[in-house]
Amino acid sequence: MVSGPGTLPQGWGAWKAPLHTKTVPRVEIEKLSYDRTTLVAIVVGVGRLITGMDRGLMGMCVSERRRLIVPPHLGYGSIGVAGLIPPDATLYFDVVLLDVWNKADTVQVSTLLRPPHCPRMVQDSDFVRYHYNGTLLDGTAFDTSYSRGGTYDTYVGSGWLIKGMDQGLLGMCPGERRKIIIPPFLAYGEKGYGTVIPAHASLVFHVLLIDVHNPKDTVQLETLELPPGCVRRAVAGDFMRYHYNGSLMDGTLFDSSYSRNHTYNTYVGQGYIIPGMDQGLQGACVGERRRITIPPHLAYGENGTGDKIPGSAVLVFDVHVIDFHNPADPVEVTTLSRPPEPCNETAQPGDFVRYHYNCSLLDGTRLFSSHDYEVPQEATLGANKVIEGLDKGLQGMCVGERRQLVVPPHLAHGESGARGVPGSAVLLFEVELVSREEGLPAGYLFVWHEDPPANLFEDLDLNKDGEVPPEEFSTFIKAQVSEGKGRLMPGQDPEKIIGDMFQNQDRNQDGKITAEELKLKSDEDQERVHEEL
């Protein structure tokens, strides 16, 4: 089938006049199809055209221009066409071939670009979003999705498209570019379409597939990296911190947590995020990288959101799980090593301890280390001097023992975080107990190892003047400590502790202690076992 300005109208080429033997001067006749502003469509090689035209069109390419000189015996011979073509006329045709097809033709598909990663291919009943440029076979443009600022969205194989496009889209991958040539009987046939697609026109579509999904699709998971030793996986109700890159199926990036230099923090399985992400994060391990592909009915649906996620868009998230925890999590304690000697005494609340530690996030990001200061960290357990989770993790340790502590944020720095610590971060400690000093009972600053002196005030009153000033009090207490008769609260400034003790006994605050003012702690609190000044 051919069509093109400059060829004979269909009525002209449908018959042949009988030849006359009489010769006549040659006459040049040029009749233009442009005069009628319509194209000529005709079947070639089946006797519907004059022989010269049949032969002259053979081998032509689309958009090729030819001048055909047809002698009388291959044209209208000695008869001619009454009123139009005299007998024995040589005919001259300027021909432009606009289109050509055969009834045996099928849809022609050429892959122009295929992405290296193809998550899925188009099948019948899928919903696709694609861009296209539509032209006739000679390159004349008739439509483009780009001019409308949005993709063409439709079902495949459901009768919503011309048959040739239904066929041409099958097997495409998101991000793939194809050239699809559709013969007219699989396009708009004999009638064409409006004023832009003529009858019997072959159509050429340059297609870019943006994404594809099926209404029956579920969330698709692909593990990109799984750290070794995964002992816990996220479940509904966990609170998770993760980084992500969010893109459309063709690779167009629409959002990234990395651009904000902050993780996305949320509960999983509680409806705080789109359903597909809620599903896709469950089962993940700390440190895992996974790709989550979410169909639109589990994302933002037909309407999309904002100006970056169009309606009916499939979303692809590349996720890196930083950490997760459950609000009910306790401190997780793992013993790494214990000293070979038997351990009968362990760190308890009130004890003064020295320990080394390394602190990091669960993804390995290093935060703090006592080794940076070359001296152990010091703390009194149970005195709110360190975060609660670390305090709990140090209790029960033997000197020389090493532990790993996983501390959830509600036992660490909470939602707000701290200097250098992100909000809602799970902390990982490696601790080693270097030393331990037994603490004092709550409320005590000094305890006797044995019974206190029977005449305590007389022993305190060093110059025997009936009153004890701060200097005498301090000298006496320091002597008791140095002789091993008693001990001060560990981990505190001795001078400050002794000063506080003096203030407690100087009840009228006149700068000296009298016999009437001096009382043992046991006298004030009979429930205490130890005695204290």
Coordinates of C-alpha atoms in Angstrom, one line a residue:
M1 CA 0.0 0.0 0.0
V2 CA 1.4 3.4 -0.9
S3 CA 0.2 6.9 -0.4
G4 CA 1.8 10.1 -1.5
P5 CA 1.4 13.5 -3.1
G6 CA 2.1 13.3 -6.8
T7 CA 0.7 9.9 -7.5
L8 CA -2.5 9.3 -9.5
P9 CA -5.8 9.4 -7.8
Q10 CA -7.2 5.9 -7.1
G11 CA -9.8 6.4 -9.9
W12 CA -7.1 7.1 -12.4
G13 CA -5.0 4.0 -11.9
A14 CA -7.9 1.6 -11.6
W15 CA -8.3 1.0 -15.3
K16 CA -6.3 0.9 -18.6
A17 CA -7.4 2.3 -21.9
P18 CA -6.9 0.2 -25.1
L19 CA -3.8 1.1 -27.1
H20 CA -4.1 2.9 -30.5
T21 CA -1.5 2.5 -33.2
K22 CA -1.8 6.1 -34.3
T23 CA 1.1 8.2 -33.2
V24 CA 0.7 11.6 -31.8
P25 CA 3.2 14.2 -30.7
R26 CA 4.4 13.7 -27.2
V27 CA 2.5 15.6 -24.6
E28 CA 3.8 16.3 -21.0
I29 CA 1.1 16.2 -18.4
E30 CA 1.6 16.9 -14.7
K31 CA -1.3 16.4 -12.4
L32 CA -0.8 17.1 -8.7
S33 CA -2.5 15.3 -5.8
Y34 CA -1.7 18.5 -3.8
D35 CA -4.5 20.2 -5.7
R36 CA -7.0 18.1 -3.8
T37 CA -5.2 18.4 -0.4
T38 CA -5.6 14.6 0.0
L39 CA -3.2 11.7 -0.2
V40 CA -3.4 8.9 -2.6
A41 CA -3.6 5.3 -1.3
I42 CA -3.3 2.4 -3.6
V43 CA -2.1 -1.3 -3.7
V44 CA 1.0 -1.7 -5.8
G45 CA 1.7 -4.5 -8.2
V46 CA -1.8 -5.9 -8.5
G47 CA -2.8 -4.1 -11.7
R48 CA -4.6 -1.2 -10.2
L49 CA -2.1 1.3 -11.5
I50 CA -0.8 1.9 -14.9
T51 CA 2.2 -0.3 -15.6
G52 CA 4.7 2.5 -15.5
M53 CA 3.6 3.7 -12.1
D54 CA 3.6 0.1 -10.8
R55 CA 7.2 -0.3 -11.9
G56 CA 8.3 3.2 -10.9
L57 CA 7.2 2.8 -7.3
M58 CA 9.0 -0.5 -6.7
G59 CA 11.9 -0.1 -4.4
M60 CA 11.0 3.3 -3.0
C61 CA 11.7 4.2 0.6
V62 CA 9.5 6.3 2.8
S63 CA 10.2 10.0 2.3
E64 CA 12.0 9.3 -0.9
R65 CA 11.3 11.6 -3.8
R66 CA 11.3 10.3 -7.4
R67 CA 10.6 11.7 -10.9
L68 CA 9.0 9.0 -13.0
I69 CA 8.9 9.3 -16.8
V70 CA 6.3 6.9 -18.1
P71 CA 6.3 6.3 -21.9
P72 CA 2.8 6.0 -23.6
H73 CA 2.9 2.2 -23.9
L74 CA 3.4 2.0 -20.1
G75 CA 0.8 4.7 -19.5
Y76 CA -2.4 5.3 -21.3
G77 CA -1.2 4.3 -24.8
S78 CA -2.8 5.6 -28.0
I79 CA -6.2 6.2 -26.3
G80 CA -5.2 8.5 -23.5
V81 CA -7.9 9.9 -21.1
A82 CA -10.6 12.0 -22.6
G83 CA -10.2 15.6 -21.7
L84 CA -7.1 15.0 -19.6
I85 CA -4.4 12.9 -21.3
P86 CA -4.0 13.0 -25.1
P87 CA -3.2 9.7 -27.0
D88 CA 0.4 8.6 -27.0
A89 CA 1.4 10.9 -24.2
T90 CA 4.5 10.5 -22.1
L91 CA 3.7 11.2 -18.5
Y92 CA 5.9 12.8 -15.8
F93 CA 5.2 12.1 -12.1
D94 CA 7.0 13.8 -9.1
V95 CA 6.4 11.3 -6.3
V96 CA 6.9 11.5 -2.6
L97 CA 6.4 8.2 -0.8
L98 CA 4.8 8.9 2.6
D99 CA 3.9 5.5 3.8
V100 CA 4.1 1.8 2.8
W101 CA 2.8 -1.4 4.4
N102 CA 1.7 -4.8 3.6
K103 CA -1.3 -6.9 4.9
A104 CA 1.2 -9.4 6.2
D105 CA 3.0 -6.8 8.4
T106 CA 3.1 -7.0 12.1
V107 CA 4.1 -4.5 14.7
Q108 CA 7.8 -3.7 14.4
V109 CA 9.6 -3.1 17.7
S110 CA 13.1 -1.7 18.0
T111 CA 14.8 -1.4 21.4
L112 CA 16.7 1.9 21.5
L113 CA 17.8 1.8 25.1
R114 CA 17.4 -0.9 27.7
P115 CA 18.4 -0.3 31.3
P116 CA 20.8 -2.7 32.9
H117 CA 18.4 -3.6 35.7
C118 CA 14.9 -4.8 34.7
P119 CA 12.8 -5.5 37.8
R120 CA 9.8 -6.6 35.6
M121 CA 8.4 -6.5 32.1
V122 CA 5.0 -5.4 30.9
Q123 CA 2.3 -8.0 30.6
D124 CA -1.3 -8.0 29.7
S125 CA -3.5 -6.4 32.3
D126 CA -0.6 -4.3 33.7
F127 CA -1.1 -0.6 34.2
V128 CA 1.7 1.5 32.6
R129 CA 2.8 5.1 32.6
Y130 CA 4.9 6.1 29.6
H131 CA 5.9 9.1 27.5
Y132 CA 5.7 9.0 23.7
N133 CA 6.3 11.0 20.5
G134 CA 3.9 9.9 17.7
T135 CA 4.7 10.5 14.1
L136 CA 3.6 9.3 10.7
L137 CA 6.0 7.1 8.8
D138 CA 7.5 10.1 7.0
G139 CA 8.3 11.8 10.3
T140 CA 5.2 14.1 10.5
A141 CA 4.4 14.5 14.2
F142 CA 0.8 14.1 15.2
D143 CA 1.0 13.9 19.0
T144 CA 3.3 13.9 22.0
S145 CA 2.8 13.3 25.7
Y146 CA 5.6 15.6 26.6
S147 CA 3.6 18.7 25.5
R148 CA 1.0 17.9 28.1
G149 CA 3.5 17.7 30.9
G150 CA 2.5 14.3 32.0
T151 CA 2.7 10.6 31.1
Y152 CA 0.1 8.6 29.3
D153 CA -1.4 6.2 31.8
T154 CA -3.4 3.2 30.8
Y155 CA -4.0 -0.6 31.1
V156 CA -2.3 -2.9 28.6
G157 CA -4.3 -5.6 26.7
S158 CA -7.6 -4.3 28.0
G159 CA -8.8 -2.6 24.8
W160 CA -7.9 0.9 26.0
L161 CA -5.2 1.3 23.3
I162 CA -5.0 0.6 19.6
K163 CA -4.1 -3.0 19.1
G164 CA -0.6 -2.3 17.8
M165 CA 0.3 -0.3 20.9
D166 CA -1.0 -3.0 23.1
Q167 CA 1.3 -5.4 21.4
G168 CA 4.3 -3.0 21.2
L169 CA 4.4 -2.3 24.9
L170 CA 4.6 -6.0 25.9
G171 CA 7.9 -7.0 27.4
M172 CA 9.1 -3.5 28.1
C173 CA 11.2 -2.7 31.2
P174 CA 10.8 0.5 33.2
G175 CA 13.3 3.0 31.7
E176 CA 13.4 1.3 28.4
R177 CA 13.1 3.2 25.1
R178 CA 11.4 1.7 22.1
K179 CA 10.5 2.5 18.6
I180 CA 7.2 0.9 17.7
I181 CA 5.9 0.9 14.1
I182 CA 2.3 0.0 13.7
P183 CA 0.6 -0.8 10.4
P184 CA -2.7 1.0 9.8
F185 CA -4.9 -2.1 10.3
L186 CA -3.5 -2.3 13.9
A187 CA -4.0 1.4 14.3
Y188 CA -6.8 3.6 13.0
G189 CA -7.3 1.8 9.7
E190 CA -9.2 3.2 6.8
K191 CA -10.8 6.1 8.7
G192 CA -7.7 7.6 10.4
Y193 CA -8.3 9.8 13.4
G194 CA -9.4 13.4 13.2
T195 CA -7.3 15.7 11.1
V196 CA -3.9 14.5 12.4
I197 CA -3.9 10.8 11.3
P198 CA -4.9 10.2 7.7
A199 CA -6.6 7.0 6.5
H200 CA -4.4 4.0 5.9
A201 CA -1.5 5.6 7.9
S202 CA 1.2 3.6 9.6
L203 CA 2.2 5.1 13.0
V204 CA 5.6 5.4 14.6
F205 CA 5.8 5.8 18.4
H206 CA 9.0 6.6 20.3
V207 CA 8.1 5.3 23.7
L208 CA 9.8 5.7 27.1
L209 CA 8.3 3.5 29.8
I210 CA 8.3 5.2 33.1
D211 CA 6.8 2.4 35.2
V212 CA 4.5 -0.6 35.3
H213 CA 2.5 -2.4 37.9
N214 CA -0.4 -4.7 38.2
P215 CA -3.4 -4.0 40.6
K216 CA -2.6 -7.4 42.1
D217 CA 1.0 -6.5 42.9
T218 CA 2.4 -6.6 46.4
V219 CA 5.5 -5.0 47.8
Q220 CA 8.6 -6.3 46.2
L221 CA 11.8 -6.7 48.4
E222 CA 15.3 -7.1 47.2
T223 CA 18.2 -7.5 49.7
L224 CA 21.1 -5.5 48.5
E225 CA 23.4 -6.0 51.6
L226 CA 22.8 -8.1 54.7
P227 CA 25.3 -7.8 57.5
P228 CA 26.5 -11.0 59.1
G229 CA 25.2 -12.0 62.5
C230 CA 21.7 -10.7 62.2
V231 CA 20.0 -11.8 65.4
R232 CA 17.0 -9.6 65.4
R233 CA 14.6 -8.4 62.7
A234 CA 12.2 -5.5 62.9
V235 CA 8.6 -6.2 63.7
A236 CA 5.4 -4.0 63.9
G237 CA 5.7 -1.7 66.9
D238 CA 9.4 -1.2 66.6
F239 CA 10.8 2.4 66.2
M240 CA 13.3 2.6 63.4
R241 CA 15.9 5.1 62.1
Y242 CA 16.8 4.7 58.5
H243 CA 18.2 6.5 55.5
Y244 CA 16.6 6.2 52.0
N245 CA 16.7 7.3 48.4
G246 CA 13.3 7.5 46.9
S247 CA 12.9 7.3 43.1
L248 CA 10.4 6.6 40.4
M249 CA 10.7 3.3 38.5
D250 CA 12.6 5.1 35.7
G251 CA 15.2 6.3 38.2
T252 CA 14.0 9.8 38.7
L253 CA 14.9 10.8 42.3
F254 CA 12.1 12.5 44.2
D255 CA 13.4 12.5 47.8
S256 CA 16.4 11.5 49.9
S257 CA 17.0 11.5 53.6
Y258 CA 20.8 12.0 52.9
S259 CA 20.1 15.4 51.4
R260 CA 18.8 16.5 54.9
N261 CA 21.7 14.8 56.6
H262 CA 19.3 13.2 59.0
T263 CA 17.7 9.8 59.2
Y264 CA 13.9 9.2 58.8
N265 CA 12.6 8.1 62.2
T266 CA 9.3 6.4 62.7
Y267 CA 7.3 3.5 64.1
V268 CA 7.0 0.5 61.9
G269 CA 3.6 -1.1 61.3
Q270 CA 1.6 1.6 63.0
G271 CA 0.3 3.5 60.1
Y272 CA 2.7 6.5 60.3
I273 CA 4.1 5.8 56.8
I274 CA 2.6 4.6 53.5
P275 CA 1.3 1.0 53.8
G276 CA 4.0 -0.3 51.3
M277 CA 6.8 1.1 53.4
D278 CA 5.2 -0.2 56.6
Q279 CA 5.3 -3.7 55.1
G280 CA 8.7 -3.3 53.4
L281 CA 10.6 -2.4 56.6
Q282 CA 9.4 -5.3 58.6
G283 CA 11.9 -8.1 58.8
A284 CA 14.9 -5.9 58.2
C285 CA 18.1 -6.2 60.2
V286 CA 20.2 -3.4 61.6
G287 CA 22.7 -2.4 58.9
E288 CA 20.7 -4.0 56.1
R289 CA 20.3 -2.4 52.8
R290 CA 17.2 -3.3 50.9
R291 CA 15.3 -2.1 47.9
I292 CA 11.5 -1.8 48.4
T293 CA 9.3 -1.4 45.3
I294 CA 5.8 -0.2 46.2
P295 CA 2.9 -0.2 43.7
P296 CA 0.7 2.9 43.8
H297 CA -2.2 1.3 45.5
L298 CA 0.1 0.8 48.5
A299 CA 1.7 4.3 48.1
Y300 CA 0.0 7.5 47.0
G301 CA -2.5 6.0 44.6
E302 CA -4.0 7.7 41.6
N303 CA -3.6 11.2 42.8
G304 CA 0.1 11.1 43.8
T305 CA 1.4 13.8 46.1
G306 CA 3.1 17.1 45.7
D307 CA 4.8 18.0 42.4
K308 CA 7.3 15.1 42.4
I309 CA 5.2 12.0 42.8
P310 CA 2.7 11.7 40.0
G311 CA -0.6 9.8 40.1
S312 CA -0.4 6.0 39.8
A313 CA 3.4 6.1 40.3
V314 CA 5.4 3.0 41.4
L315 CA 7.9 4.0 44.1
V316 CA 11.3 2.5 44.6
F317 CA 13.1 3.1 47.9
D318 CA 16.7 2.1 48.6
V319 CA 16.8 1.8 52.4
H320 CA 19.7 1.6 54.8
V321 CA 18.5 0.6 58.3
I322 CA 20.6 2.4 60.9
D323 CA 18.9 1.0 64.0
F324 CA 15.6 0.0 65.6
H325 CA 14.3 -0.7 69.0
N326 CA 11.1 -1.3 70.9
P327 CA 9.9 1.0 73.6
A328 CA 9.8 -2.0 75.9
D329 CA 13.4 -3.0 75.3
P330 CA 15.8 -3.4 78.3
V331 CA 19.5 -3.0 78.1
E332 CA 20.9 -6.0 76.2
V333 CA 24.1 -7.3 77.9
T334 CA 26.6 -9.7 76.4
T335 CA 29.6 -10.8 78.3
L336 CA 32.7 -10.7 76.1
S337 CA 35.3 -11.9 78.7
R338 CA 35.6 -12.5 82.4
P339 CA 38.8 -12.6 84.6
P340 CA 40.1 -16.1 85.2
E341 CA 40.1 -15.6 89.0
P342 CA 36.8 -16.3 90.9
C343 CA 34.7 -13.2 91.2
N344 CA 32.8 -12.9 94.5
E345 CA 32.1 -9.2 94.5
T346 CA 30.4 -7.3 91.7
A347 CA 29.6 -3.7 91.1
Q348 CA 26.4 -2.6 92.9
P349 CA 24.5 0.7 93.2
G350 CA 26.4 3.1 95.3
D351 CA 29.8 1.7 94.3
F352 CA 32.4 3.9 92.8
V353 CA 33.7 2.4 89.6
R354 CA 36.4 3.1 87.0
Y355 CA 35.9 1.7 83.5
H356 CA 37.0 2.1 79.9
Y357 CA 34.4 2.2 77.2
N358 CA 33.9 2.6 73.4
C359 CA 30.6 4.0 72.3
S360 CA 29.2 3.9 68.8
L361 CA 25.9 3.7 66.9
L362 CA 24.6 0.4 65.7
D363 CA 25.8 1.1 62.2
G364 CA 29.4 1.4 63.5
T365 CA 29.6 5.2 63.6
R366 CA 32.1 5.9 66.4
L367 CA 30.9 8.5 69.0
F368 CA 33.1 8.5 72.1
S369 CA 35.8 6.5 73.8
S370 CA 37.5 6.8 77.2
H371 CA 40.7 5.7 75.5
D372 CA 40.9 9.1 73.9
Y373 CA 41.6 10.6 77.3
E374 CA 44.0 7.8 78.4
V375 CA 42.3 7.5 81.8
P376 CA 39.2 5.5 82.8
Q377 CA 35.8 7.0 83.2
E378 CA 34.6 7.3 86.8
A379 CA 31.1 7.1 88.2
T380 CA 29.1 6.3 91.2
L381 CA 26.5 3.7 90.2
G382 CA 22.9 4.6 90.9
A383 CA 23.7 8.3 91.4
N384 CA 22.4 9.5 88.0
K385 CA 25.9 10.3 86.9
V386 CA 25.7 8.4 83.6
I387 CA 22.8 7.4 81.3
E388 CA 20.5 4.9 82.9
G389 CA 21.2 2.1 80.4
L390 CA 25.0 2.3 81.0
D391 CA 24.5 2.4 84.7
K392 CA 22.4 -0.8 84.6
G393 CA 24.9 -2.4 82.2
L394 CA 27.8 -1.8 84.6
Q395 CA 26.0 -3.3 87.6
G396 CA 26.9 -6.9 88.3
M397 CA 30.3 -6.6 86.6
C398 CA 33.5 -8.1 88.0
V399 CA 36.8 -6.1 87.9
G400 CA 38.5 -7.1 84.7
E401 CA 35.2 -8.2 83.0
R402 CA 34.4 -6.9 79.5
R403 CA 30.8 -6.5 78.3
Q404 CA 28.9 -5.3 75.2
L405 CA 25.8 -3.2 76.0
V406 CA 23.0 -2.3 73.6
V407 CA 21.2 0.6 75.1
P408 CA 17.8 1.7 73.7
P409 CA 17.2 5.4 73.4
H410 CA 14.7 5.6 76.3
L411 CA 17.5 4.4 78.5
A412 CA 20.1 6.7 76.8
H413 CA 19.6 10.2 75.4
G414 CA 15.9 9.8 74.2
E415 CA 14.2 11.5 71.3
S416 CA 16.3 14.7 71.6
G417 CA 19.7 13.0 71.6
A418 CA 22.8 14.9 72.9
R419 CA 25.9 16.5 71.6
G420 CA 27.1 14.1 68.9
V421 CA 24.3 11.6 69.5
P422 CA 21.3 11.7 67.2
G423 CA 17.8 11.7 68.6
S424 CA 16.2 8.2 69.2
A425 CA 19.6 6.5 68.7
V426 CA 20.4 3.1 70.0
L427 CA 23.9 3.1 71.5
L428 CA 26.4 0.3 71.5
F429 CA 29.0 0.2 74.4
E430 CA 32.0 -2.0 74.9
V431 CA 33.0 -1.6 78.5
E432 CA 35.7 -3.0 80.8
L433 CA 35.5 -2.6 84.5
V434 CA 39.0 -1.4 85.7
S435 CA 38.3 -0.9 89.5
R436 CA 35.6 -0.8 92.0
E437 CA 35.2 0.7 95.5
E438 CA 32.4 -0.3 97.6
G439 CA 29.9 2.4 98.1
L440 CA 28.2 3.7 101.2
P441 CA 24.5 3.3 102.1
A442 CA 22.2 6.0 100.8
G443 CA 22.6 9.3 102.8
Y444 CA 26.0 8.4 104.3
L445 CA 29.2 10.4 103.8
F446 CA 31.4 8.4 106.1
V447 CA 31.2 5.0 107.8
W448 CA 33.2 3.3 110.5
H449 CA 34.8 0.0 109.8
E450 CA 34.4 -0.9 113.5
D451 CA 32.6 0.7 116.4
P452 CA 33.2 4.4 116.8
P453 CA 35.3 5.7 119.8
A454 CA 33.4 5.5 123.0
N455 CA 34.2 9.2 123.7
L456 CA 34.0 10.6 120.2
F457 CA 33.7 14.2 121.1
E458 CA 36.8 14.1 123.4
D459 CA 38.8 12.5 120.5
L460 CA 37.5 15.2 118.1
D461 CA 38.4 18.0 120.5
L462 CA 42.1 17.9 119.9
N463 CA 43.0 21.0 122.0
K464 CA 40.5 20.1 124.7
D465 CA 38.8 23.5 124.7
G466 CA 35.2 22.2 124.6
E467 CA 34.6 22.9 121.0
V468 CA 35.6 21.5 117.6
P469 CA 36.4 24.0 114.8
P470 CA 36.6 22.8 111.1
E471 CA 40.4 22.3 111.2
E472 CA 40.2 19.9 114.1
F473 CA 37.3 18.1 112.6
S474 CA 39.1 17.6 109.3
T475 CA 42.3 16.5 110.9
F476 CA 40.5 13.8 113.0
I477 CA 38.5 12.4 110.0
K478 CA 41.6 12.2 107.8
A479 CA 43.4 10.4 110.5
Q480 CA 40.6 7.8 110.8
V481 CA 40.7 7.2 107.0
S482 CA 44.5 6.9 106.9
E483 CA 44.5 4.5 109.9
G484 CA 41.8 2.3 108.1
K485 CA 39.2 2.9 110.9
G486 CA 36.7 4.4 108.5
R487 CA 36.2 5.6 104.9
L488 CA 34.6 8.5 103.1
M489 CA 32.1 8.3 100.2
P490 CA 34.2 7.2 97.2
G491 CA 34.5 9.2 94.0
Q492 CA 34.0 12.6 95.7
D493 CA 36.4 15.4 96.7
P494 CA 37.4 14.5 100.3
E495 CA 37.6 18.1 101.4
K496 CA 34.1 18.7 100.2
I497 CA 32.8 15.6 101.9
I498 CA 34.4 16.5 105.2
G499 CA 33.1 20.1 104.8
D500 CA 29.6 18.7 104.3
M501 CA 30.0 16.5 107.3
F502 CA 31.0 19.4 109.5
Q503 CA 28.0 21.5 108.3
N504 CA 25.7 18.6 109.2
Q505 CA 27.1 18.6 112.8
D506 CA 27.3 22.4 113.2
R507 CA 23.6 22.6 113.8
N508 CA 23.5 26.2 114.8
Q509 CA 26.0 27.2 112.1
D510 CA 28.3 29.1 114.4
G511 CA 31.5 27.6 112.9
K512 CA 32.1 25.1 115.7
I513 CA 30.7 21.8 117.0
T514 CA 29.8 21.3 120.6
A515 CA 29.2 18.1 122.5
E516 CA 25.5 18.9 122.5
E517 CA 25.4 19.2 118.7
L518 CA 27.4 16.1 117.9
K519 CA 25.2 13.1 117.0
L520 CA 26.0 9.8 115.2
K521 CA 24.0 8.9 112.1
S522 CA 22.8 5.9 114.0
D523 CA 21.2 8.1 116.6
E524 CA 19.3 9.9 113.9
D525 CA 18.3 6.9 111.9
Q526 CA 18.0 3.7 113.8
E527 CA 17.2 1.8 110.6
R528 CA 20.7 2.3 109.3
V529 CA 23.2 -0.5 109.9
H530 CA 26.4 1.6 109.6
E531 CA 27.2 4.6 111.8
E532 CA 28.3 7.9 110.3
L533 CA 29.2 11.3 111.5

